[in-house]
Coordinates of C-alpha atoms in Angstrom, one line a residue:
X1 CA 37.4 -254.3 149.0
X2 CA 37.2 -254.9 145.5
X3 CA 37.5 -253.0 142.0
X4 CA 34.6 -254.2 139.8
X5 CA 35.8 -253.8 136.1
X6 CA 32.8 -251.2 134.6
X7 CA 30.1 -250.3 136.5
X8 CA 26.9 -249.8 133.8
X9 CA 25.5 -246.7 135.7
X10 CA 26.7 -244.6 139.0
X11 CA 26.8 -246.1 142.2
X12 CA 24.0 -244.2 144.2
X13 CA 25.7 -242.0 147.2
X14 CA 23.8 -242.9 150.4
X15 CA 21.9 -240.1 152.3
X16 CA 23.3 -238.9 155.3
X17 CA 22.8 -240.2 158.5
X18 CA 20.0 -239.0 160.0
X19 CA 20.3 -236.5 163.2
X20 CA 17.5 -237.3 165.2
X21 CA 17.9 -240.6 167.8
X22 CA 21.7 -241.5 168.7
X23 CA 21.0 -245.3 167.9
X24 CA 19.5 -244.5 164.5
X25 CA 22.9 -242.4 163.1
X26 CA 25.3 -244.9 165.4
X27 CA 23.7 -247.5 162.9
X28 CA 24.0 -245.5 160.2
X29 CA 27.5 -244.5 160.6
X30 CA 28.3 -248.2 160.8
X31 CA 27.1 -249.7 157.7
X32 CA 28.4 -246.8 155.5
X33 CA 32.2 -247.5 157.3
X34 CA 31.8 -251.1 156.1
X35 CA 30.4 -250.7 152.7
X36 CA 33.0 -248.9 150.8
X37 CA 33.1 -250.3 147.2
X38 CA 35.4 -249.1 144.4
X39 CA 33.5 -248.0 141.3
X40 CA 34.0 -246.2 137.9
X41 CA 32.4 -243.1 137.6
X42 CA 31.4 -242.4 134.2
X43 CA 35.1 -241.6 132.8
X44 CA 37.1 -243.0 130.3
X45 CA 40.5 -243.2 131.2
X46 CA 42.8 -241.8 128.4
X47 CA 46.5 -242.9 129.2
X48 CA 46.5 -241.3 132.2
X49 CA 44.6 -238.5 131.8
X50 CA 40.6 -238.5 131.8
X51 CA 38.2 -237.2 130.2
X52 CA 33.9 -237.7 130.5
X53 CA 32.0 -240.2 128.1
X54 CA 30.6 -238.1 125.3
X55 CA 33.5 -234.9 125.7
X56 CA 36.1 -235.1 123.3
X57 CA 39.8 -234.8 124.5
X58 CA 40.9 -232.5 121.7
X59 CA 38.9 -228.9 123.4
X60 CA 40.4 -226.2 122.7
X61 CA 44.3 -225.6 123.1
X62 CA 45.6 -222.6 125.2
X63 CA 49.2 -221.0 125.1
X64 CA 51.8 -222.6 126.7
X65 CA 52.6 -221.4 130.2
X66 CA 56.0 -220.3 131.3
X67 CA 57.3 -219.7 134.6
X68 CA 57.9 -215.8 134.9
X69 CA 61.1 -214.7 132.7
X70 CA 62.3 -212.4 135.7
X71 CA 65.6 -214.0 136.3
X72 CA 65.7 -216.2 140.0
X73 CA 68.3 -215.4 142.8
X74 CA 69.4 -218.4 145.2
X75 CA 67.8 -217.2 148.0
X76 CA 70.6 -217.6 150.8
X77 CA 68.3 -216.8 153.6
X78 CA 65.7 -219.8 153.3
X79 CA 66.8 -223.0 155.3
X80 CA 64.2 -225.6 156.6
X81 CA 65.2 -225.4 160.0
X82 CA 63.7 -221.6 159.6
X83 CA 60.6 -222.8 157.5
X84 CA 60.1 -225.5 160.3
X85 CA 60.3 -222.9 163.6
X86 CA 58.5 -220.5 162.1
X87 CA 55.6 -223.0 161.4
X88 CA 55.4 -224.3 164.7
X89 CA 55.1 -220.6 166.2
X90 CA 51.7 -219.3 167.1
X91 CA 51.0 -216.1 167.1
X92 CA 48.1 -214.7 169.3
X93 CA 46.6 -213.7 165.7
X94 CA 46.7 -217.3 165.1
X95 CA 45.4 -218.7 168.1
X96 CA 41.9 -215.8 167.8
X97 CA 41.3 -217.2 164.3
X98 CA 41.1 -220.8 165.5
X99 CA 39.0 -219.7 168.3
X100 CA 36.7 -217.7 165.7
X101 CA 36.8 -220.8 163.0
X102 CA 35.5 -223.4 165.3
X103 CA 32.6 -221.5 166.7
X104 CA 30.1 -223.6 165.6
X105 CA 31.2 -226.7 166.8
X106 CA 31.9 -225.1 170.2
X107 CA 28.1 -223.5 170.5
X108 CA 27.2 -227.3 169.9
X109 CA 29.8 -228.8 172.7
X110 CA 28.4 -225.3 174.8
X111 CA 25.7 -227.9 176.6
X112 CA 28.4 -229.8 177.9
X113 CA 28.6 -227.1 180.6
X114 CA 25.1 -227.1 181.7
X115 CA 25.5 -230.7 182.0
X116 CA 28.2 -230.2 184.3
X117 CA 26.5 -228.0 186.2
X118 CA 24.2 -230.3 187.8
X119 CA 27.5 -232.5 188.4
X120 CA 26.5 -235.2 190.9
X121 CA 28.9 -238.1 191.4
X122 CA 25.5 -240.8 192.1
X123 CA 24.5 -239.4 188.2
X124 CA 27.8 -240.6 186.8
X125 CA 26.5 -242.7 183.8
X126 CA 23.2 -240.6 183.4
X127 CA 25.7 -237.6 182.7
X128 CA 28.0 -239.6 180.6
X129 CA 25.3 -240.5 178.1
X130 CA 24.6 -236.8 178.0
X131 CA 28.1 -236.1 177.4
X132 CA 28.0 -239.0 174.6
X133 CA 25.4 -237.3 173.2
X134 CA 27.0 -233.9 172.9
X135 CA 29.8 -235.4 171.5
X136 CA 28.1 -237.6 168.8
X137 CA 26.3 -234.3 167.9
X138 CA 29.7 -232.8 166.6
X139 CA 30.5 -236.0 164.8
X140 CA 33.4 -237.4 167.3
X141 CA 32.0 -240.9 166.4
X142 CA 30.9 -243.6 168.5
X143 CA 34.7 -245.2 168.9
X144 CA 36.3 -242.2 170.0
X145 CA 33.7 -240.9 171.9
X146 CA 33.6 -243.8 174.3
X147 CA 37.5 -243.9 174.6
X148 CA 37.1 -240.5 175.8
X149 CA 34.4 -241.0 178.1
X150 CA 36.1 -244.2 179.3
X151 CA 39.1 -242.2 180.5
X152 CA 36.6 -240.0 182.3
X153 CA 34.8 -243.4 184.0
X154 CA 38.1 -244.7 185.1
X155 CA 39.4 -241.3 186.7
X156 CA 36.2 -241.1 188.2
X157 CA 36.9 -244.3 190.0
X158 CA 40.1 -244.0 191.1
X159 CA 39.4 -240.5 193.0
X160 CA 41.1 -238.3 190.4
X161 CA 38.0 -236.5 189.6
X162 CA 35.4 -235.1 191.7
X163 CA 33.8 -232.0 190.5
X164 CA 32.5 -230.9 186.9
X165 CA 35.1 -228.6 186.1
X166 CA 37.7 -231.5 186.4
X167 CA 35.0 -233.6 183.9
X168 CA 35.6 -230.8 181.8
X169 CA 39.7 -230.5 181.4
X170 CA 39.5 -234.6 181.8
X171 CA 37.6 -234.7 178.8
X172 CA 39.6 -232.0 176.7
X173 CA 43.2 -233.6 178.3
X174 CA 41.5 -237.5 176.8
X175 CA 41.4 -235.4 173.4
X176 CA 44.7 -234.1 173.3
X177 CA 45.9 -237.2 174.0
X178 CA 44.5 -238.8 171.1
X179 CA 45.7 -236.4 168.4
X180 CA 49.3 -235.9 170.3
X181 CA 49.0 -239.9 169.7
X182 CA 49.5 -239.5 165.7
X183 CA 53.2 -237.6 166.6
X184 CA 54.1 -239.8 168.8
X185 CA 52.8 -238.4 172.2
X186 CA 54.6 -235.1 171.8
X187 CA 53.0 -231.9 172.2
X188 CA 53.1 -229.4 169.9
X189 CA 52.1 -229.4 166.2
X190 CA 53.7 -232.0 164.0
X191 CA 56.7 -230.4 161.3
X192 CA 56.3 -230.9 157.8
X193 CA 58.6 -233.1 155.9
X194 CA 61.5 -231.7 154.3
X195 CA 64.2 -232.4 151.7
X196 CA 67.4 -232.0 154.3
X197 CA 69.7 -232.5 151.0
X198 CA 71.8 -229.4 149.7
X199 CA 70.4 -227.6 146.3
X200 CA 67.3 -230.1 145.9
X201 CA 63.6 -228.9 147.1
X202 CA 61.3 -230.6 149.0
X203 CA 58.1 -231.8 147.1
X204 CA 54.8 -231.3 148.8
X205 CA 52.2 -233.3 147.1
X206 CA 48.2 -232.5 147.9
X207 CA 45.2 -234.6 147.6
X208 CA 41.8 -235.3 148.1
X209 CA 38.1 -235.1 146.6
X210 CA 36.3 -232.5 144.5
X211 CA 35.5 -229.7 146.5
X212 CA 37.5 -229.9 149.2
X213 CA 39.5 -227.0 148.8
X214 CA 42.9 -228.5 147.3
X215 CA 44.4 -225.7 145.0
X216 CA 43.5 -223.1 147.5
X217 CA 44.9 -225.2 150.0
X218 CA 48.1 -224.9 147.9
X219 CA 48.2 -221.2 147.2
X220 CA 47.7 -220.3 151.4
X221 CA 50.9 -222.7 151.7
X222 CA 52.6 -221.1 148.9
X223 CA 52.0 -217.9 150.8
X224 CA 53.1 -219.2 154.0
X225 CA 56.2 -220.7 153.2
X226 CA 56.8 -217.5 151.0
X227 CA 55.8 -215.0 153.7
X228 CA 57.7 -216.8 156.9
X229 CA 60.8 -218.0 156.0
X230 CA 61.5 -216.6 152.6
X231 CA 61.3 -219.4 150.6
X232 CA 61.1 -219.7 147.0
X233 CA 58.0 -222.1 145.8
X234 CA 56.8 -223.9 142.4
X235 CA 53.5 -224.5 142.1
X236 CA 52.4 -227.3 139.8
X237 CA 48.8 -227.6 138.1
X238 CA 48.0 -231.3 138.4
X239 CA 44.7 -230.5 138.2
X240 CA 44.3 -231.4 134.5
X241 CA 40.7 -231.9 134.4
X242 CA 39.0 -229.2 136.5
X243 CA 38.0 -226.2 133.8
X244 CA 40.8 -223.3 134.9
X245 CA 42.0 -225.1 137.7
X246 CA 45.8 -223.9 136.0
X247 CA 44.4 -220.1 136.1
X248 CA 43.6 -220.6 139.4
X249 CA 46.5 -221.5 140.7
X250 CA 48.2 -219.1 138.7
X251 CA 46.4 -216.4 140.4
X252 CA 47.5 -217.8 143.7
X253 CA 50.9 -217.7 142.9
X254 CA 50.8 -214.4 141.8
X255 CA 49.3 -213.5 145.1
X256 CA 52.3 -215.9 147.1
X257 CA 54.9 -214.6 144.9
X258 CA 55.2 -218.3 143.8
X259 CA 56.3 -219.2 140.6
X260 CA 53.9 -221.9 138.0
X261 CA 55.8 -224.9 136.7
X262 CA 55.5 -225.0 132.7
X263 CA 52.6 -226.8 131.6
X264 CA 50.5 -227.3 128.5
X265 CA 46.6 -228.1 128.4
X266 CA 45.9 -231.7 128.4
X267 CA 49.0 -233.5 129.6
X268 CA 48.8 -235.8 131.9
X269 CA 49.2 -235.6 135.8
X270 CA 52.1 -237.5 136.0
X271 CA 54.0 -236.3 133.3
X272 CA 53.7 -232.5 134.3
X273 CA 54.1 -233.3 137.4
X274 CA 57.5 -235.1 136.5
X275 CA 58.5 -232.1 134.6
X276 CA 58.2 -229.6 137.0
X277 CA 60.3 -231.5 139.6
X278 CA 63.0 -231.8 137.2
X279 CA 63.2 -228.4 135.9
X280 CA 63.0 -227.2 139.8
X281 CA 66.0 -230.0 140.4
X282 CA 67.9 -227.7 137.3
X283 CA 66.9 -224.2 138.3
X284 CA 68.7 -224.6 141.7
X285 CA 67.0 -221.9 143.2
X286 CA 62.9 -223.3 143.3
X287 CA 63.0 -224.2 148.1
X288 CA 59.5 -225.6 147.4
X289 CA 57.1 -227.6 144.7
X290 CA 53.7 -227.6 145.4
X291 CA 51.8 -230.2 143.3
X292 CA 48.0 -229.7 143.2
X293 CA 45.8 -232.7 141.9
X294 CA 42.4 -233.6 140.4
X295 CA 40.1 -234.0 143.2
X296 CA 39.0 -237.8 143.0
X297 CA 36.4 -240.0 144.9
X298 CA 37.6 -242.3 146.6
X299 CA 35.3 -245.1 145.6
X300 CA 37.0 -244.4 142.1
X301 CA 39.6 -247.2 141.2
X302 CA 40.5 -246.2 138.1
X303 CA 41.3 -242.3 139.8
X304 CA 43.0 -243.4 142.7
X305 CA 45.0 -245.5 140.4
X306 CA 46.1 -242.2 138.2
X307 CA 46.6 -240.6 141.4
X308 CA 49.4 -243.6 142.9
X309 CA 50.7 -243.1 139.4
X310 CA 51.3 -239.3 139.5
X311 CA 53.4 -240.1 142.9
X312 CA 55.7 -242.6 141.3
X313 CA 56.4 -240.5 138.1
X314 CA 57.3 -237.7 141.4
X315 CA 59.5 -240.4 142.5
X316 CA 61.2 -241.1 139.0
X317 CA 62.0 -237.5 138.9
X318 CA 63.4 -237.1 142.5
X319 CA 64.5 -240.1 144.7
X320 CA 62.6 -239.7 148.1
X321 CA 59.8 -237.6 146.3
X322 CA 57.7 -236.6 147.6
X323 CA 58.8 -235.5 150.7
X324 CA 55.1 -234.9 152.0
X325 CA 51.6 -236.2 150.9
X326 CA 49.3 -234.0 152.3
X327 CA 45.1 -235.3 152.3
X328 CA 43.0 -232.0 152.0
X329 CA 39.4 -233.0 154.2
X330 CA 36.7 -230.7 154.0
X331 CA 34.7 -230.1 157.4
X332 CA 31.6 -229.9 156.5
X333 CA 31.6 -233.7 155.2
X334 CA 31.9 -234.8 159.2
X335 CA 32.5 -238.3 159.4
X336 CA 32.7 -238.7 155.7
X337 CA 36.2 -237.9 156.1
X338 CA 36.8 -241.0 157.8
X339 CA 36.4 -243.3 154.6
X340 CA 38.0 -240.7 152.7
X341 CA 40.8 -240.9 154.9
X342 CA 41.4 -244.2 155.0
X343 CA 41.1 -245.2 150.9
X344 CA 43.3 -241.9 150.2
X345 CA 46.0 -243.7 153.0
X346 CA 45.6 -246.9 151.3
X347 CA 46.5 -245.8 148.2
X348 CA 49.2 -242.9 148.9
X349 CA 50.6 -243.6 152.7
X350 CA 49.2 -239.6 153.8
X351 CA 51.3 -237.9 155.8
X352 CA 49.5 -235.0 157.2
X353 CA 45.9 -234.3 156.8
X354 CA 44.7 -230.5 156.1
X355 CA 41.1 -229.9 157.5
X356 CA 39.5 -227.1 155.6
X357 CA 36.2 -225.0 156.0
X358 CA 36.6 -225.6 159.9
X359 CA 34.5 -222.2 160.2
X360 CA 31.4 -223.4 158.2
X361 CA 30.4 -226.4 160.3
X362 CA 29.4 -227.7 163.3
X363 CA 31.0 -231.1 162.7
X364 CA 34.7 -230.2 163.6
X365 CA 34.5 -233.4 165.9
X366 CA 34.9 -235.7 162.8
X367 CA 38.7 -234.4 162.4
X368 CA 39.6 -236.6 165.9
X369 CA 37.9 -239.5 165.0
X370 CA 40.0 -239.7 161.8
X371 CA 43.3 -239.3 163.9
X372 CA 42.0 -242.0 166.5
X373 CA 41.8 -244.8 163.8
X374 CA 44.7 -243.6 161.4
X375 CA 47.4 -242.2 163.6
X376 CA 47.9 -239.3 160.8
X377 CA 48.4 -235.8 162.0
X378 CA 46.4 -232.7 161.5
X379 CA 49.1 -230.3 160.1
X380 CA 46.8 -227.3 158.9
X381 CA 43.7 -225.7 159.7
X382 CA 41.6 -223.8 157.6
X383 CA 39.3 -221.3 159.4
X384 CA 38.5 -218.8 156.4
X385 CA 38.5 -217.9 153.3
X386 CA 41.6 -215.4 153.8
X387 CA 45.0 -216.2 152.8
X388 CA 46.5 -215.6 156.4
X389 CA 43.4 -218.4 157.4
X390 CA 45.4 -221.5 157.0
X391 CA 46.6 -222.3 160.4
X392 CA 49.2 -224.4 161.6
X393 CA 47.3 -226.8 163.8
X394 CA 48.4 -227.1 167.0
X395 CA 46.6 -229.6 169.6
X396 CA 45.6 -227.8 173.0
X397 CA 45.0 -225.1 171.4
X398 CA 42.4 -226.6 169.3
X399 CA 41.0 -228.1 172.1
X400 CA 41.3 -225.4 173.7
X401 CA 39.1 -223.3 171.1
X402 CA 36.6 -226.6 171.4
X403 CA 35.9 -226.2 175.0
X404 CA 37.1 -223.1 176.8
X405 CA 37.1 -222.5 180.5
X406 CA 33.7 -220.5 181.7
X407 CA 34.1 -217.4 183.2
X408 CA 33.0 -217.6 187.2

């Protein structure tokens, strides 16, 4: 791939793959995979900070914002072996809000089971295409769906399966397998990455495109880390270019009992982002830092550029820093995500992925197909718009909630 130097006019998006004949969106899928090209996208990049053609940087100035002057304890009962347990409980609470979030994709997957139904072992390949079928519908992609479908072929001919029902849990075990495969082939979901070092925080960085949820994403962790293990957590606007993106977030941290990192309208990611990690690195009491970003395409050089700059100014400020890049993909984009994904890697080295707006689509599939080809872990799922509906992601269960047993 390639950065051209200035595009004259916007690269035109191509339409989504159509959902009609399985060769036609196979086809489809295929060419928009391998023709990913960087482009500008009508900004002019200021130092680092960006602003639209025809929009002059100097808009109105607001008030400096301060962190809240309440004076800040050292909170003796946080410690990130508690933050890390707690995270990798589920509650039954948790595992019924998964199940409601993916309902959708499951009503789709729901004619796997009069498929197996009619399970006949002479009609092994005529059900398998129907199986491929279902499983295209959801957007599990052409790759993974015929690794799962293999594993089902091969048990098949060794004996191991013989009736639907084992189709069935041989299918949802060849899933489980794949996004265990990201940690390593454990089971169980996959613990964030935290600063072990005495009186230093860990630094959560979050990314990914306009409109996929980011700064929300940040205030339901906020609340989380707040609400389970007692921590204390800075957020940090990097969001310098979304219209009250900082107001935003400063609503969520009221909400999480998080407190914002100083910040002044129209300095530049990095920089703010700097700052906030070294005042948190002074205050000695700030367990977490949060930093949201701009949402970005990831066609855009020049953004994804800013955005590999913001995380070495993070570095400057903290050595290690930070501790986890988390990619925010929205659900509703299906296999989308899958270049998203894999430009946002290039650029930042993602280590968890966040799939949001899990209970507004049918296309929950997509989320596998990214772990298949990336090996990066699903950490969180959001199935709401509540601030309890951020979900530690948790494989069988998942699964699980994708394809549960029928009641006989």
């Amino acid at each position: 791939q390639s950065c051209l130097p200035r595009a004259p006019r916007r690269t035109p998006h191509s339409r989504p793959a159509p959902r009609g004949a399985r060769e036609i969106r196979v086809a489809a899928m295929f060419a928009a995979s391998s023709a990913t090209v960087c482009v500008t996208q009508g900004c002019v990049l200021r130092g680092r900070g960006v602003t639209r053609r025809g929009h002059s940087s100097s808009s109105k100035k607001t008030p400096t914002t301060t962190r809240s002057s309440r004076s800040l304890q050292i909170n003796a009962q946080f410690s990130v072996s508690k933050l890390t347990s707690v995270l990798a409980k589920k509650t039954q609470g948790d595992l019924d809000r998964v199940f409601k979030g993916t309902s959708r994709t499951r009503e789709k997957l729901s004619y796997m089971d009069e498929v197996l139904a009619l399970w006949r072992l002479d009609d092994l390949e005529d059900t398998l295409d129907e199986l491929e079928e279902t499983l295209l519908s959801v957007d599990f992609g052409p790759a993974t769906s015929g690794k799962v479908l293999d594993a089902i072929r091969e048990k098949v001919e060794k004996g191991e399966i013989k009736t639907g029902r084992e189709v069935k849990q041989g299918l949802k075990d060849a899933i489980v397998q794949i996004l265990e495969s990201a940690n390593g082939g454990k089971a169980g979901a996959v613990p964030l990455n935290f600063n072990e070092k005495e009186n230093e925080p860990s630094v959560v960085l979050v990314v990914g495109v306009n409109g996929g949820g980011k700064t929300t994403t940040v205030g339901k962790l906020s609340h989380r880390f707040a609400q389970e293990s007692g921590a204390k957590v800075m957020l940090v606007p990097g969001d310098t270019f979304r219209a009250a993106a900082a107001e935003q977030l400063a609503t969520w941290a009221e909400r999480s009992n998080g407190v914002m990192a100083q910040y002044t309208e129209g300095m530049k990611p990095g920089a703010l982002c700097y700052r906030a990690v070294d005042d948190a690195i002074k205050a000695g009491d700030v367990d977490v830092v949060l930093c949201d970003t701009s949402g970005r395409l990831h066609t855009n050089c020049d953004l994804m550029d800013e955005l590999v700059g913001v995380k070495k100014s993070i570095g400057k400020a903290m050595g290690g820093a930070p501790h986890e890049t988390l990619l925010v993909l929205d659900g509703t984009t299906g296999l989308n995500m899958l270049n998203q994904a894999r430009e946002f890697h290039a650029a930042v080295q993602v280590d968890g992925l966040i799939l949001t707006k899990l209970d507004g689509t049918a296309r929950g599939g997509a989320v596998v197909s990214v772990v298949d080809e990336l090996k990066i872990p699903v950490k969180f799922v959001g199935v709401g718009e509540g601030i309890d509906d951020l979900q530690t992601f948790e494989p069988s269960s998942f699964v699980d909630a994708l394809f549960p047993e029928n009641e006989e």
